[in-house]
PDB file of C-alpha atoms in Angstrom:
ATOM      1  CA  MET A   1     -43.186  48.493 -22.352  1.00 83.00           C
ATOM      2  CA  ILE A   2     -44.093  45.191 -24.011  1.00 86.00           C
ATOM      3  CA  LYS A   3     -41.874  46.047 -27.001  1.00 82.00           C
ATOM      4  CA  LEU A   4     -38.951  46.645 -24.643  1.00 79.00           C
ATOM      5  CA  ILE A   5     -39.460  43.260 -22.960  1.00 85.00           C
ATOM      6  CA  VAL A   6     -39.712  41.508 -26.345  1.00 81.00           C
ATOM      7  CA  VAL A   7     -36.517  43.186 -27.576  1.00 79.00           C
ATOM      8  CA  LEU A   8     -34.718  42.272 -24.348  1.00 75.00           C
ATOM      9  CA  VAL A   9     -35.843  38.631 -24.591  1.00 80.00           C
ATOM     10  CA  MET A  10     -34.746  38.477 -28.260  1.00 80.00           C
ATOM     11  CA  PHE A  11     -31.345  39.924 -27.351  1.00 77.00           C
ATOM     12  CA  LEU A  12     -30.835  37.432 -24.528  1.00 77.00           C
ATOM     13  CA  TRP A  13     -31.940  34.594 -26.804  1.00 79.00           C
ATOM     14  CA  THR A  14     -29.252  35.463 -29.373  1.00 77.00           C
ATOM     15  CA  LEU A  15     -26.603  35.408 -26.649  1.00 73.00           C
ATOM     16  CA  VAL A  16     -27.703  31.950 -25.504  1.00 72.00           C
ATOM     17  CA  VAL A  17     -27.809  30.544 -29.043  1.00 65.00           C
ATOM     18  CA  GLN A  18     -24.332  31.874 -29.853  1.00 61.00           C
ATOM     19  CA  THR A  19     -22.696  30.287 -26.797  1.00 54.00           C
ATOM     20  CA  SER A  20     -24.340  26.863 -27.197  1.00 54.00           C
ATOM     21  CA  PRO A  21     -21.986  25.495 -29.899  1.00 55.00           C
ATOM     22  CA  ALA A  22     -18.974  26.282 -27.708  1.00 55.00           C
ATOM     23  CA  ARG A  23     -20.317  24.039 -24.943  1.00 63.00           C
ATOM     24  CA  GLY A  24     -21.086  21.258 -27.431  1.00 68.00           C
ATOM     25  CA  ASN A  25     -17.556  21.519 -28.766  1.00 83.00           C
ATOM     26  CA  GLU A  26     -16.197  20.849 -25.267  1.00 86.00           C
ATOM     27  CA  PHE A  27     -16.999  17.128 -25.597  1.00 87.00           C
ATOM     28  CA  THR A  28     -15.091  16.831 -28.872  1.00 90.00           C
ATOM     29  CA  VAL A  29     -12.087  18.595 -27.355  1.00 91.00           C
ATOM     30  CA  ARG A  30     -12.235  16.282 -24.339  1.00 91.00           C
ATOM     31  CA  GLU A  31     -12.481  13.160 -26.527  1.00 92.00           C
ATOM     32  CA  ALA A  32      -9.535  14.340 -28.635  1.00 93.00           C
ATOM     33  CA  LYS A  33      -7.424  14.906 -25.512  1.00 93.00           C
ATOM     34  CA  ILE A  34      -8.233  11.429 -24.138  1.00 94.00           C
ATOM     35  CA  ALA A  35      -7.418   9.872 -27.542  1.00 94.00           C
ATOM     36  CA  GLU A  36      -4.092  11.729 -27.453  1.00 95.00           C
ATOM     37  CA  TYR A  37      -3.410  10.316 -23.965  1.00 93.00           C
ATOM     38  CA  LYS A  38      -4.230   6.781 -25.169  1.00 92.00           C
ATOM     39  CA  LYS A  39      -1.869   7.064 -28.127  1.00 94.00           C
ATOM     40  CA  TRP A  40       0.925   8.315 -25.857  1.00 93.00           C
ATOM     41  CA  LEU A  41       0.274   5.621 -23.223  1.00 92.00           C
ATOM     42  CA  ASP A  42       0.313   2.904 -25.902  1.00 92.00           C
ATOM     43  CA  THR A  43       3.865   3.930 -26.825  1.00 91.00           C
ATOM     44  CA  LEU A  44       4.829   3.388 -23.170  1.00 92.00           C
ATOM     45  CA  GLY A  45       2.981   0.083 -22.806  1.00 89.00           C
ATOM     46  CA  PRO A  46       3.901  -3.587 -23.150  1.00 88.00           C
ATOM     47  CA  GLN A  47       4.729  -3.281 -26.869  1.00 85.00           C
ATOM     48  CA  GLY A  48       6.515   0.044 -26.348  1.00 85.00           C
ATOM     49  CA  SER A  49       8.926   1.360 -23.739  1.00 88.00           C
ATOM     50  CA  GLN A  50       7.665  -0.964 -20.969  1.00 89.00           C
ATOM     51  CA  TYR A  51       6.690   1.790 -18.509  1.00 92.00           C
ATOM     52  CA  TRP A  52       3.676  -0.341 -17.709  1.00 93.00           C
ATOM     53  CA  VAL A  53       3.077  -4.015 -18.388  1.00 93.00           C
ATOM     54  CA  ARG A  54      -0.600  -4.588 -17.601  1.00 93.00           C
ATOM     55  CA  LEU A  55      -3.664  -3.103 -15.982  1.00 93.00           C
ATOM     56  CA  ASP A  56      -6.022  -4.984 -13.688  1.00 93.00           C
ATOM     57  CA  ALA A  57      -9.273  -3.017 -13.758  1.00 86.00           C
ATOM     58  CA  ARG A  58     -11.435  -5.543 -11.885  1.00 87.00           C
ATOM     59  CA  PRO A  59     -10.859  -4.314  -8.332  1.00 83.00           C
ATOM     60  CA  ARG A  60     -11.122  -0.675  -7.423  1.00 85.00           C
ATOM     61  CA  PRO A  61      -8.789   1.152  -7.310  1.00 91.00           C
ATOM     62  CA  HIS A  62      -7.236  -0.051 -10.578  1.00 94.00           C
ATOM     63  CA  ARG A  63      -3.971  -1.962 -10.322  1.00 95.00           C
ATOM     64  CA  LEU A  64      -1.278  -0.790 -12.716  1.00 96.00           C
ATOM     65  CA  TYR A  65       1.728  -3.093 -13.031  1.00 95.00           C
ATOM     66  CA  LEU A  66       4.912  -1.148 -13.773  1.00 95.00           C
ATOM     67  CA  GLY A  67       7.834  -2.264 -15.928  1.00 93.00           C
ATOM     68  CA  GLU A  68      11.573  -1.611 -15.694  1.00 91.00           C
ATOM     69  CA  ALA A  69      11.484   1.565 -17.818  1.00 93.00           C
ATOM     70  CA  PHE A  70       9.280   3.249 -15.210  1.00 94.00           C
ATOM     71  CA  TYR A  71      11.934   2.821 -12.519  1.00 92.00           C
ATOM     72  CA  LYS A  72      14.686   4.135 -14.816  1.00 93.00           C
ATOM     73  CA  ALA A  73      12.765   7.360 -15.519  1.00 92.00           C
ATOM     74  CA  ASP A  74      13.201  10.511 -13.452  1.00 93.00           C
ATOM     75  CA  ALA A  75      10.631  11.406 -10.779  1.00 92.00           C
ATOM     76  CA  LYS A  76       8.943  14.096 -12.901  1.00 94.00           C
ATOM     77  CA  SER A  77       8.432  11.693 -15.821  1.00 93.00           C
ATOM     78  CA  GLN A  78       7.071   9.037 -13.472  1.00 94.00           C
ATOM     79  CA  GLU A  79       4.546  11.454 -11.991  1.00 94.00           C
ATOM     80  CA  GLN A  80       3.505  12.755 -15.420  1.00 94.00           C
ATOM     81  CA  PHE A  81       2.980   9.193 -16.646  1.00 95.00           C
ATOM     82  CA  VAL A  82       0.797   8.179 -13.685  1.00 95.00           C
ATOM     83  CA  ASP A  83      -1.129  11.467 -13.845  1.00 94.00           C
ATOM     84  CA  LYS A  84      -1.969  11.031 -17.546  1.00 94.00           C
ATOM     85  CA  TYR A  85      -2.851   7.370 -17.013  1.00 95.00           C
ATOM     86  CA  SER A  86      -5.252   8.406 -14.274  1.00 94.00           C
ATOM     87  CA  ASN A  87      -6.853  11.021 -16.557  1.00 94.00           C
ATOM     88  CA  TYR A  88      -7.193   8.401 -19.290  1.00 94.00           C
ATOM     89  CA  LEU A  89      -8.878   5.902 -16.956  1.00 93.00           C
ATOM     90  CA  ALA A  90     -11.271   8.602 -15.729  1.00 93.00           C
ATOM     91  CA  GLY A  91     -12.123   9.498 -19.331  1.00 93.00           C
ATOM     92  CA  HIS A  92     -11.681  13.205 -18.672  1.00 93.00           C
ATOM     93  CA  PRO A  93      -8.553  15.407 -18.792  1.00 91.00           C
ATOM     94  CA  ASP A  94      -9.526  17.235 -15.591  1.00 91.00           C
ATOM     95  CA  LYS A  95     -10.652  14.234 -13.504  1.00 92.00           C
ATOM     96  CA  PHE A  96      -8.642  11.451 -11.904  1.00 93.00           C
ATOM     97  CA  MET A  97      -9.004   7.738 -11.211  1.00 93.00           C
ATOM     98  CA  LEU A  98      -7.484   6.116  -8.130  1.00 95.00           C
ATOM     99  CA  ILE A  99      -4.619   3.766  -9.031  1.00 96.00           C
ATOM    100  CA  ASP A 100      -2.549   1.340  -6.978  1.00 96.00           C
ATOM    101  CA  LEU A 101       0.920   0.818  -8.461  1.00 96.00           C
ATOM    102  CA  PHE A 102       2.487  -2.648  -8.431  1.00 95.00           C
ATOM    103  CA  ASP A 103       5.831  -4.022  -9.570  1.00 94.00           C
ATOM    104  CA  ALA A 104       5.302  -6.286 -12.600  1.00 93.00           C
ATOM    105  CA  GLY A 105       8.078  -8.670 -11.566  1.00 92.00           C
ATOM    106  CA  THR A 106       7.142  -9.233  -7.926  1.00 93.00           C
ATOM    107  CA  SER A 107       3.443  -8.201  -7.929  1.00 92.00           C
ATOM    108  CA  LYS A 108       4.131  -6.220  -4.752  1.00 94.00           C
ATOM    109  CA  PRO A 109       2.710  -2.719  -4.175  1.00 95.00           C
ATOM    110  CA  VAL A 110       5.204   0.046  -4.947  1.00 95.00           C
ATOM    111  CA  GLY A 111       3.028   3.157  -4.868  1.00 94.00           C
ATOM    112  CA  GLU A 112      -0.350   4.795  -5.328  1.00 95.00           C
ATOM    113  CA  TYR A 113      -2.085   7.672  -7.023  1.00 95.00           C
ATOM    114  CA  GLY A 114      -5.068   9.153  -5.263  1.00 91.00           C
ATOM    115  CA  PHE A 115      -6.406  12.123  -3.385  1.00 87.00           C
ATOM    116  CA  GLY A 116      -2.975  12.840  -1.933  1.00 87.00           C
ATOM    117  CA  GLY A 117      -1.369  12.799  -5.375  1.00 90.00           C
ATOM    118  CA  PHE A 118       1.385  10.538  -6.666  1.00 93.00           C
ATOM    119  CA  LYS A 119       3.307   8.568  -4.069  1.00 93.00           C
ATOM    120  CA  LEU A 120       5.984   5.903  -4.451  1.00 93.00           C
ATOM    121  CA  TYR A 121       6.717   3.800  -1.401  1.00 91.00           C
ATOM    122  CA  ARG A 122      10.285   3.591  -0.173  1.00 84.00           C
ATOM    123  CA  LYS A 123      12.059   0.527  -1.441  1.00 72.00           C
ATOM    124  CA  PRO A 124      13.473  -1.677   1.320  1.00 57.00           C
ATOM    125  CA  LEU A 125      17.248  -1.835   1.372  1.00 46.00           C
ATOM    126  CA  GLN A 126      18.349  -4.995  -0.411  1.00 51.00           C
ATOM    127  CA  THR A 127      21.544  -6.574   0.818  1.00 48.00           C
ATOM    128  CA  THR A 128      23.412  -9.531  -0.562  1.00 56.00           C
ATOM    129  CA  GLY A 129      24.292 -12.465   1.604  1.00 50.00           C
ATOM    130  CA  SER A 130      22.569 -13.946   4.599  1.00 45.00           C
ATOM    131  CA  SER A 131      21.108 -11.990   7.468  1.00 50.00           C
ATOM    132  CA  GLN A 132      22.951 -11.799  10.756  1.00 50.00           C
ATOM    133  CA  ASP A 133      21.173 -12.635  13.999  1.00 45.00           C
TER     134      ASP A 133
END
């Protein structure tokens, strides 16, 4: 009976030891993914395509100031950009950081990324000329 318990414990021990490196490798995979996000986001930043101009990380949620290229992109590209930026700020490909989106030119809020997902506010209709009373 004791031999059976010892053999069973040895067998279970080998299973645990074999799966341990896979869990340790998870951190390296995660770091590589975040580094990939950073490289991609840098190409879209102030020195790149101008999707985003600056990030104000002092208040929470973070304030991301968007450039002209962001508005010219299609809705799917905009959402993908904000999603990856949120993952990058969280430091994990499966977690998200809350972000308030602001226009770089006017410093006015234009959207948000949070628990409800990606949301752009409706732009007010801009008319030329004076207003009529």
